[in-house]
CSV table of N, CA and C in Angstrom, one decimal:
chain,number,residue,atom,x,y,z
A,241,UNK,N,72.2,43.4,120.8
A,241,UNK,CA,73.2,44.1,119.9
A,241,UNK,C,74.3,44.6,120.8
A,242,UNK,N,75.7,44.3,120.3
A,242,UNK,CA,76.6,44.4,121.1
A,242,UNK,C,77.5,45.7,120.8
A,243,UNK,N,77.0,46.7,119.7
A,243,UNK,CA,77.6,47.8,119.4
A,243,UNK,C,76.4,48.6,118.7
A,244,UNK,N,76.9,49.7,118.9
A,244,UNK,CA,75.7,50.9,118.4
A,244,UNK,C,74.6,50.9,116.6
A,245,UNK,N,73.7,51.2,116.9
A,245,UNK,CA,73.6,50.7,115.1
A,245,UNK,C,74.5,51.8,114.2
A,246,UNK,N,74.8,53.0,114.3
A,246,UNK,CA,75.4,53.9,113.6
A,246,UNK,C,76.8,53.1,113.0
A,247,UNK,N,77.6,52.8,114.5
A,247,UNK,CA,79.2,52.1,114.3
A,247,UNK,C,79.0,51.0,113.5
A,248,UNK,N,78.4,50.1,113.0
A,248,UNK,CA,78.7,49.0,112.2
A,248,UNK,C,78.1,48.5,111.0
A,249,UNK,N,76.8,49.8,110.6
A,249,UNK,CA,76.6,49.8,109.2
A,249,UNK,C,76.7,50.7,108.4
A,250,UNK,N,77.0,50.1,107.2
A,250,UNK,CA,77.3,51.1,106.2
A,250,UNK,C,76.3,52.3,106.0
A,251,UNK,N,76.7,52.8,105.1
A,251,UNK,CA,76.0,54.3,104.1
A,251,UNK,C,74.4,53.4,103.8
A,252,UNK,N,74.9,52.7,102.8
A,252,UNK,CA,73.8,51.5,102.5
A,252,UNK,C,72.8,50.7,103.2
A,253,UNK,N,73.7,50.1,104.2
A,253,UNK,CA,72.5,49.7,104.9
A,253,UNK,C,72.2,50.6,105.7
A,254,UNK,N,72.5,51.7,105.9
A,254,UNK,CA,71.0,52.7,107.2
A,254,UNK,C,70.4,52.7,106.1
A,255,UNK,N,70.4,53.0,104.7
A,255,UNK,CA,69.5,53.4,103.8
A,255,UNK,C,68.5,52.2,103.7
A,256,UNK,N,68.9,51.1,103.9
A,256,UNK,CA,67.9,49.9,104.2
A,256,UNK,C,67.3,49.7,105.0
A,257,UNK,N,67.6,50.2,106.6
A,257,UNK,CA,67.1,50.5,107.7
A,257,UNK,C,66.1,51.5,107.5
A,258,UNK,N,66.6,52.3,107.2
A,258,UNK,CA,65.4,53.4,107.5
A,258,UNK,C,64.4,53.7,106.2
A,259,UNK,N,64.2,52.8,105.3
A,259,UNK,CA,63.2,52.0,104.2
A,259,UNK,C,62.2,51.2,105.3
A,260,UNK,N,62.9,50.0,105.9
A,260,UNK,CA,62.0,49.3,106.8
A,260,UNK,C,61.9,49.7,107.8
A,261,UNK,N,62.1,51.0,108.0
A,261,UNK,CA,61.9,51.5,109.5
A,261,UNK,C,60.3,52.1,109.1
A,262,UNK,N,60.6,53.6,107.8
A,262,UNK,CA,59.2,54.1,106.8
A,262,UNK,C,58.2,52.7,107.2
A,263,UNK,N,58.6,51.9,106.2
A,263,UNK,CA,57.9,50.4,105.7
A,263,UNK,C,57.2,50.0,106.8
A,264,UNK,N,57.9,49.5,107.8
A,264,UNK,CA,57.6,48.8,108.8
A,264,UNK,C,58.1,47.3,108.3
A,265,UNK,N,57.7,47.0,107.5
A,265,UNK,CA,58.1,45.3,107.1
A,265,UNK,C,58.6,45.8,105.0
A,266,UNK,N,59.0,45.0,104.6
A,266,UNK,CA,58.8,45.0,102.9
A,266,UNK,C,60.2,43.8,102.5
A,267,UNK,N,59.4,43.8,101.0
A,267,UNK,CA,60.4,42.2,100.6
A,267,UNK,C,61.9,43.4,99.5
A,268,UNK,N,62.4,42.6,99.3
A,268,UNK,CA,63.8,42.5,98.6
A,268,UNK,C,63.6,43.5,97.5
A,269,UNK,N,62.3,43.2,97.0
A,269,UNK,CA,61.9,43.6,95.7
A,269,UNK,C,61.4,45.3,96.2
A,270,UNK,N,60.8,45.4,97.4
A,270,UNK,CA,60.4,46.6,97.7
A,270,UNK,C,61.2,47.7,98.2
A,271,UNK,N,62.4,47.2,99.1
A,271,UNK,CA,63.6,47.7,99.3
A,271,UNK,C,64.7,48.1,98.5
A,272,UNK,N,64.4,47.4,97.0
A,272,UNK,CA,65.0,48.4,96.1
A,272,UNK,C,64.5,49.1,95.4
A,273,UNK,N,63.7,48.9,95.4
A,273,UNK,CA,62.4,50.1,94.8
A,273,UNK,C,62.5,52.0,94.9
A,274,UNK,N,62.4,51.7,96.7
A,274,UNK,CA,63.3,52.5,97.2
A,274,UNK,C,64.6,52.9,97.7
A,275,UNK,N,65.9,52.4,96.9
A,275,UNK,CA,66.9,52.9,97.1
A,275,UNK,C,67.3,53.9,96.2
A,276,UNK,N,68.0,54.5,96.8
A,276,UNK,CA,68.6,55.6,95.5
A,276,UNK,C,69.9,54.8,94.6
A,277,UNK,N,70.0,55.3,93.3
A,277,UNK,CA,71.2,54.7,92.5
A,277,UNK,C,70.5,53.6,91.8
A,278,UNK,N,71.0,52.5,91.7
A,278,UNK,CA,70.5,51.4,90.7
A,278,UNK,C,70.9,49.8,90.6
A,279,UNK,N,70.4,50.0,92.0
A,279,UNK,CA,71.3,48.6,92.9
A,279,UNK,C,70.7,47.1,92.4
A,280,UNK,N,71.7,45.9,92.2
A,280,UNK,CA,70.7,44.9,91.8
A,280,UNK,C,69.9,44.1,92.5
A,281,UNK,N,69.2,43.6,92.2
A,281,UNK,CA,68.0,42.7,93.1
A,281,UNK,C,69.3,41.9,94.0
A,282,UNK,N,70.1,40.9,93.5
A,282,UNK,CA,71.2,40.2,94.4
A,282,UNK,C,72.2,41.0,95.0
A,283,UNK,N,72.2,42.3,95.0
A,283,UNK,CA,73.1,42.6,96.1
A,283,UNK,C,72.0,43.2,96.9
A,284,UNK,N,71.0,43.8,97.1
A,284,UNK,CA,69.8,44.4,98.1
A,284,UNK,C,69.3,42.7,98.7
A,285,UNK,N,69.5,41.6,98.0
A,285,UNK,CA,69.1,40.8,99.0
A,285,UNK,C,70.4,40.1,100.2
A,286,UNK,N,71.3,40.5,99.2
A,286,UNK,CA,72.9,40.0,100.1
A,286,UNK,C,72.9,41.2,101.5
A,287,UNK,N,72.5,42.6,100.7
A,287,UNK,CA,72.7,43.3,101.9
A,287,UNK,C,71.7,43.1,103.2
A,288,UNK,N,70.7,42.3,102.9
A,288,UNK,CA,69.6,42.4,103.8
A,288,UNK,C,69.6,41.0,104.7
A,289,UNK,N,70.4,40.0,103.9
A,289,UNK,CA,71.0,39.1,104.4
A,289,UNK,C,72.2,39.2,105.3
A,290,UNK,N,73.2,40.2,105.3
A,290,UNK,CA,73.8,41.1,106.0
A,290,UNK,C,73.0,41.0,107.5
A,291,UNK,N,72.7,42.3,107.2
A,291,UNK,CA,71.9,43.0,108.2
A,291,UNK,C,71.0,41.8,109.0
A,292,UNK,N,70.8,40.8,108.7
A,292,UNK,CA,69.9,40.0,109.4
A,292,UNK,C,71.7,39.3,110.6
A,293,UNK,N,72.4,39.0,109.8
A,293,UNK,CA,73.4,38.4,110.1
A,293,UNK,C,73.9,39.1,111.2
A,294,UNK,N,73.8,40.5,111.2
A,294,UNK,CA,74.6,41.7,112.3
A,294,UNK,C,73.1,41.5,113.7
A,295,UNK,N,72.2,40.9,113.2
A,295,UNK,CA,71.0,40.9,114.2
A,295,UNK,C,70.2,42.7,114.1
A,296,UNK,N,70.0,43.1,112.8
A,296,UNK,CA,69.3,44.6,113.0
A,296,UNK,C,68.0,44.1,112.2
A,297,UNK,N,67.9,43.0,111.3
A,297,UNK,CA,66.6,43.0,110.9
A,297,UNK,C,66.2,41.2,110.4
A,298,UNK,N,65.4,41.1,110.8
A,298,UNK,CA,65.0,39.1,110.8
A,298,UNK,C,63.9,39.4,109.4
A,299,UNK,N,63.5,38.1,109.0
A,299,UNK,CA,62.3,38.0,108.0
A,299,UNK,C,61.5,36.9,108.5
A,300,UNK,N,60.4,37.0,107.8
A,300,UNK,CA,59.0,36.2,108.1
A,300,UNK,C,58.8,35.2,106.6
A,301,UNK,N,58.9,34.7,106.4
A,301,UNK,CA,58.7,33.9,105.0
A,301,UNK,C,56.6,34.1,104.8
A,302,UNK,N,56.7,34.8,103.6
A,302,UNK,CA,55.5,34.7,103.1
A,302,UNK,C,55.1,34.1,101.3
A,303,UNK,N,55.1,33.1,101.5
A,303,UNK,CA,55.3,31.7,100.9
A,303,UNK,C,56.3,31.7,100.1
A,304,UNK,N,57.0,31.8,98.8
A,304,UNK,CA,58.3,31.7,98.5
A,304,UNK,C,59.1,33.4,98.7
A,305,UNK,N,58.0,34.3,99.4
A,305,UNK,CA,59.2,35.5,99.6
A,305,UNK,C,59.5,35.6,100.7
A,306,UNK,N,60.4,36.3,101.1
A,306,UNK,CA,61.1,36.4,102.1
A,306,UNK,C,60.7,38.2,102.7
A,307,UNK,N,60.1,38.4,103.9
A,307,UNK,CA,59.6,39.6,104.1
A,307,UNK,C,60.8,40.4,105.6
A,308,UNK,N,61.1,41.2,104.8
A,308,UNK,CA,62.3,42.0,106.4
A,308,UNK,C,61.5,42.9,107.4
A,309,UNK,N,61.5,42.5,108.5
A,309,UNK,CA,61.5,43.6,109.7
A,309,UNK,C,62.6,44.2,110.7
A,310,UNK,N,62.8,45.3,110.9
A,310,UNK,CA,63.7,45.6,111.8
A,310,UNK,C,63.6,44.9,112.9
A,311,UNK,N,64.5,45.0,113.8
A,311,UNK,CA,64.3,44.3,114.8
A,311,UNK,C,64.3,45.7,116.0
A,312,UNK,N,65.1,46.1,115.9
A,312,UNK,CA,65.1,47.4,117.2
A,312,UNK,C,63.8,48.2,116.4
A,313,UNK,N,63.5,49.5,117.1
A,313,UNK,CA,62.5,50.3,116.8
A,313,UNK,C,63.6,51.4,116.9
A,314,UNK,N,62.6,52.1,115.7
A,314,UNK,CA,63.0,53.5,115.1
A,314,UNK,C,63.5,54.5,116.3
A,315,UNK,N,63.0,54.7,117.2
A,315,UNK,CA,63.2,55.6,118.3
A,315,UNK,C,64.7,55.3,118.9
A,316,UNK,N,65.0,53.6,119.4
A,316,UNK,CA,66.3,53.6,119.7
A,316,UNK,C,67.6,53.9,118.9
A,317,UNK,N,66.9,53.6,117.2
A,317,UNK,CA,67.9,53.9,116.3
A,317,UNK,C,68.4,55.2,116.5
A,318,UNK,N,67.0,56.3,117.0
A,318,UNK,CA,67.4,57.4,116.6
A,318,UNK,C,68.3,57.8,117.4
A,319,UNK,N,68.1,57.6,119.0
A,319,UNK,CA,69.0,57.8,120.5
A,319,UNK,C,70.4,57.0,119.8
A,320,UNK,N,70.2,56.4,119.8
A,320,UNK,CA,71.9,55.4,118.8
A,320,UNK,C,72.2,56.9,118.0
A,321,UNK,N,72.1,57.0,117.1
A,321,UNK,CA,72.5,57.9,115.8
A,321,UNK,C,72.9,59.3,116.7
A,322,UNK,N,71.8,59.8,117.5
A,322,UNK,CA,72.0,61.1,118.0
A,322,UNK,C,73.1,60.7,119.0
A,323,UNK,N,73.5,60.3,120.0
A,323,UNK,CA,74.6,59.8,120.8
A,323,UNK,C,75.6,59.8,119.8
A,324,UNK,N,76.0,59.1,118.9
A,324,UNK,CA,77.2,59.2,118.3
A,324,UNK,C,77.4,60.5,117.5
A,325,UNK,N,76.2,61.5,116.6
A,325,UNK,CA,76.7,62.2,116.3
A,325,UNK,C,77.1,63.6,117.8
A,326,UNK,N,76.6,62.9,118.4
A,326,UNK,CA,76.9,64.3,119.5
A,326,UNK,C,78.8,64.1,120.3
A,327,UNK,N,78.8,62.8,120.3
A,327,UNK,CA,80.1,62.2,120.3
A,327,UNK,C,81.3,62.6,119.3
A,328,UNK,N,80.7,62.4,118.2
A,328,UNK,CA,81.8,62.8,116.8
A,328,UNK,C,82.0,63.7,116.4
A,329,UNK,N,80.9,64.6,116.4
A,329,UNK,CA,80.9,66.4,115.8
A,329,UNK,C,80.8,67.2,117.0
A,330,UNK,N,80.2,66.9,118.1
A,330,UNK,CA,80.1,68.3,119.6
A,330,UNK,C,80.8,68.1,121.0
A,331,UNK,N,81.9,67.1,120.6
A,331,UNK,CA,82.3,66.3,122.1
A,331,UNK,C,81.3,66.3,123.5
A,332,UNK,N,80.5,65.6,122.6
A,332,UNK,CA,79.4,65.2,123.6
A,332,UNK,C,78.6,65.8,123.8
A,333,UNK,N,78.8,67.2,123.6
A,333,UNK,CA,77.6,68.4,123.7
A,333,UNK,C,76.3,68.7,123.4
A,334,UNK,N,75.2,68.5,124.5
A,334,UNK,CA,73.9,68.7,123.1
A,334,UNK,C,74.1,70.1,123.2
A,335,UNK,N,74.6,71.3,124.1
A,335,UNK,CA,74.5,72.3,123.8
A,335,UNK,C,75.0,73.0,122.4
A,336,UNK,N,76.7,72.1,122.3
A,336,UNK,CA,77.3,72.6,120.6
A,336,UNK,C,76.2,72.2,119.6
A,337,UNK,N,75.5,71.3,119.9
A,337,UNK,CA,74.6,70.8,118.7
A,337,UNK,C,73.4,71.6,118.7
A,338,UNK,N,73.3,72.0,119.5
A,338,UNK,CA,71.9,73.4,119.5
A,338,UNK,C,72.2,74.4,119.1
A,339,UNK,N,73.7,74.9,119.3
A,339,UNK,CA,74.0,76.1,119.1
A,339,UNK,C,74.2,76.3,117.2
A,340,UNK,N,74.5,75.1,116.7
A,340,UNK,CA,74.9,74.8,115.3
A,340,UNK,C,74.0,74.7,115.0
A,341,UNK,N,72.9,74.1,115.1
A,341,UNK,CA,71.8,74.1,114.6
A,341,UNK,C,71.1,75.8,114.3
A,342,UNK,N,70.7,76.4,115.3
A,342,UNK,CA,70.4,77.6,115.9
A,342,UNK,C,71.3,78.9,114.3
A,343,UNK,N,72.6,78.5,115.1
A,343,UNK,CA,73.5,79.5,114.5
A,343,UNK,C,73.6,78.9,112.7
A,344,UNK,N,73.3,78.2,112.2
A,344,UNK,CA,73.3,77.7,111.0
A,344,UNK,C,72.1,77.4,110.2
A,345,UNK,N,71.4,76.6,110.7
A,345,UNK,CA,70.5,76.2,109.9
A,345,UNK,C,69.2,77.0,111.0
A,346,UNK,N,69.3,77.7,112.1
A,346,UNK,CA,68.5,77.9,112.6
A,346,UNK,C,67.7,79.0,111.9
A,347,UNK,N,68.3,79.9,110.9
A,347,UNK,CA,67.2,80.4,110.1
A,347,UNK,C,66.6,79.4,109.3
A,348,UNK,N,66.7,78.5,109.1
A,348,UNK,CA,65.3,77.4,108.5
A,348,UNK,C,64.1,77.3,109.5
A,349,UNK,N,64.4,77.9,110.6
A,349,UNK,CA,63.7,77.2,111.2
A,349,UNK,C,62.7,77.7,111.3
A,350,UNK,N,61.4,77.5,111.4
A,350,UNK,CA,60.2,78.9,111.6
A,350,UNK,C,60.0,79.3,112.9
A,351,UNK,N,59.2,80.4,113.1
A,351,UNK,CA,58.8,80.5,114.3
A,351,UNK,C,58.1,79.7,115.5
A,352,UNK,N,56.9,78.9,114.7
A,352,UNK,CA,56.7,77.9,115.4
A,352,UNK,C,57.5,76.9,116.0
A,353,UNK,N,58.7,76.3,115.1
A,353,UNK,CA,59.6,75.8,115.8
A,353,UNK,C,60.3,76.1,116.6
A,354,UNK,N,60.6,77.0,116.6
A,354,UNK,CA,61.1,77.9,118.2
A,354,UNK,C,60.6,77.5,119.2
A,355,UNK,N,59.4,78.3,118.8
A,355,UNK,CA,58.1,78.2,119.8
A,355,UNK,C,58.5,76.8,120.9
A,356,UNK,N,58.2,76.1,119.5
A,356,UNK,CA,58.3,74.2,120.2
A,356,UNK,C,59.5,73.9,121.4
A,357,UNK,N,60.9,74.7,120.3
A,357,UNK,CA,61.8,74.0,121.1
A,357,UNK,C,62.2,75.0,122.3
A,358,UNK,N,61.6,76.2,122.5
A,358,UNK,CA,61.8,77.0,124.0
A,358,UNK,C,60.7,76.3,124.9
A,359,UNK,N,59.2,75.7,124.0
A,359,UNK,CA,58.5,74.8,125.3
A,359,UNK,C,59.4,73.7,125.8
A,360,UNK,N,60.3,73.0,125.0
A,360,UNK,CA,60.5,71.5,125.7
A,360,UNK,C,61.9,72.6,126.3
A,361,UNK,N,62.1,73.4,126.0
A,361,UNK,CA,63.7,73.5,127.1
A,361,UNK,C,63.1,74.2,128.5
A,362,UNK,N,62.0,74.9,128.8
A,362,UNK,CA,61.0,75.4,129.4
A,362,UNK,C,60.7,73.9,129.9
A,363,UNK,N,60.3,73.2,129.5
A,363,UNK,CA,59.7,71.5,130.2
A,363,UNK,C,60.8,70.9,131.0
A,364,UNK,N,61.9,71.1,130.2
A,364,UNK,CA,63.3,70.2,130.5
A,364,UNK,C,63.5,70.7,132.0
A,365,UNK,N,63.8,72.5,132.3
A,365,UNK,CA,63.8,72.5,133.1
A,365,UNK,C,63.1,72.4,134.4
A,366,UNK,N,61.9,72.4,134.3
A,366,UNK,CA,60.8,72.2,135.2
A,366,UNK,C,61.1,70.7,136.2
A,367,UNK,N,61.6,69.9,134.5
A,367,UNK,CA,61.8,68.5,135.3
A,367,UNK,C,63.0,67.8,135.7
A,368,UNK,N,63.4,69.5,136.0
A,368,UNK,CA,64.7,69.0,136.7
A,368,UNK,C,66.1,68.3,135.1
A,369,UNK,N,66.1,68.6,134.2
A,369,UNK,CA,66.8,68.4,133.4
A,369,UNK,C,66.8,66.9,133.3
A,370,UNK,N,65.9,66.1,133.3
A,370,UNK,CA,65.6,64.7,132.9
A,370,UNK,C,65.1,64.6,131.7
């Protein structure tokens, strides 16, 4: 893949993406199942025909259906996604993005979550900020 997954798919297709990401695999029929809105069977198969075309997700034929798998794994999507929004909204910053987090939505956060994220900054620097 020659550009990021965030930069080159729509609203729509991450929503497709991260159905077969949940999923792991599912057919045309099950990917609209779960979309939000009220999309038709032939555009969720055009879009998925798409997305095969961009190389983010191939199918397996299971006898006249056609079954989608992602092709990248969830985890790089996610480094993809977080790199661009840290790019777009914090000029590059994970610090602005902690601090926003923290200072905004950080009262959602509970205590334990705290907890969590002073261990890994506690870890981070042990290991030398790797």
């Amino acid at each position: 893949m020659s550009k990021a997954l965030h930069t080159v798919l729509s609203r729509r297709e991450r929503q497709i993406m991260d159905i077969l990401f949940r999923r792991g695999r599912a057919t045309a029929a099950e990917v609209m199942e779960d979309l939000p809105g009220d999309p038709s069977y032939s555009t969720v198969r055009t879009q998925l025909r798409v997305l095969e075309e961009k190389g983010h997700v191939r199918h397996e034929e299971d006898g006249l259906r056609y079954v989608y798998l992602p092709v990248i794994a969830r985890q790089t999507a996610r480094k993809s996604a977080l790199r661009h929004l840290l790019e777009t909204f914090f000029d590059g910053s994970a610090e602005k993005a902690v601090v926003a987090l923290l200072g905004g939505e950080g009262s959602r956060l509970s205590q334990e979550e705290l907890d969590r994220i002073a261990d890994l900054v506690q870890k981070t620097r042990k290991d030398g900020g790797k």
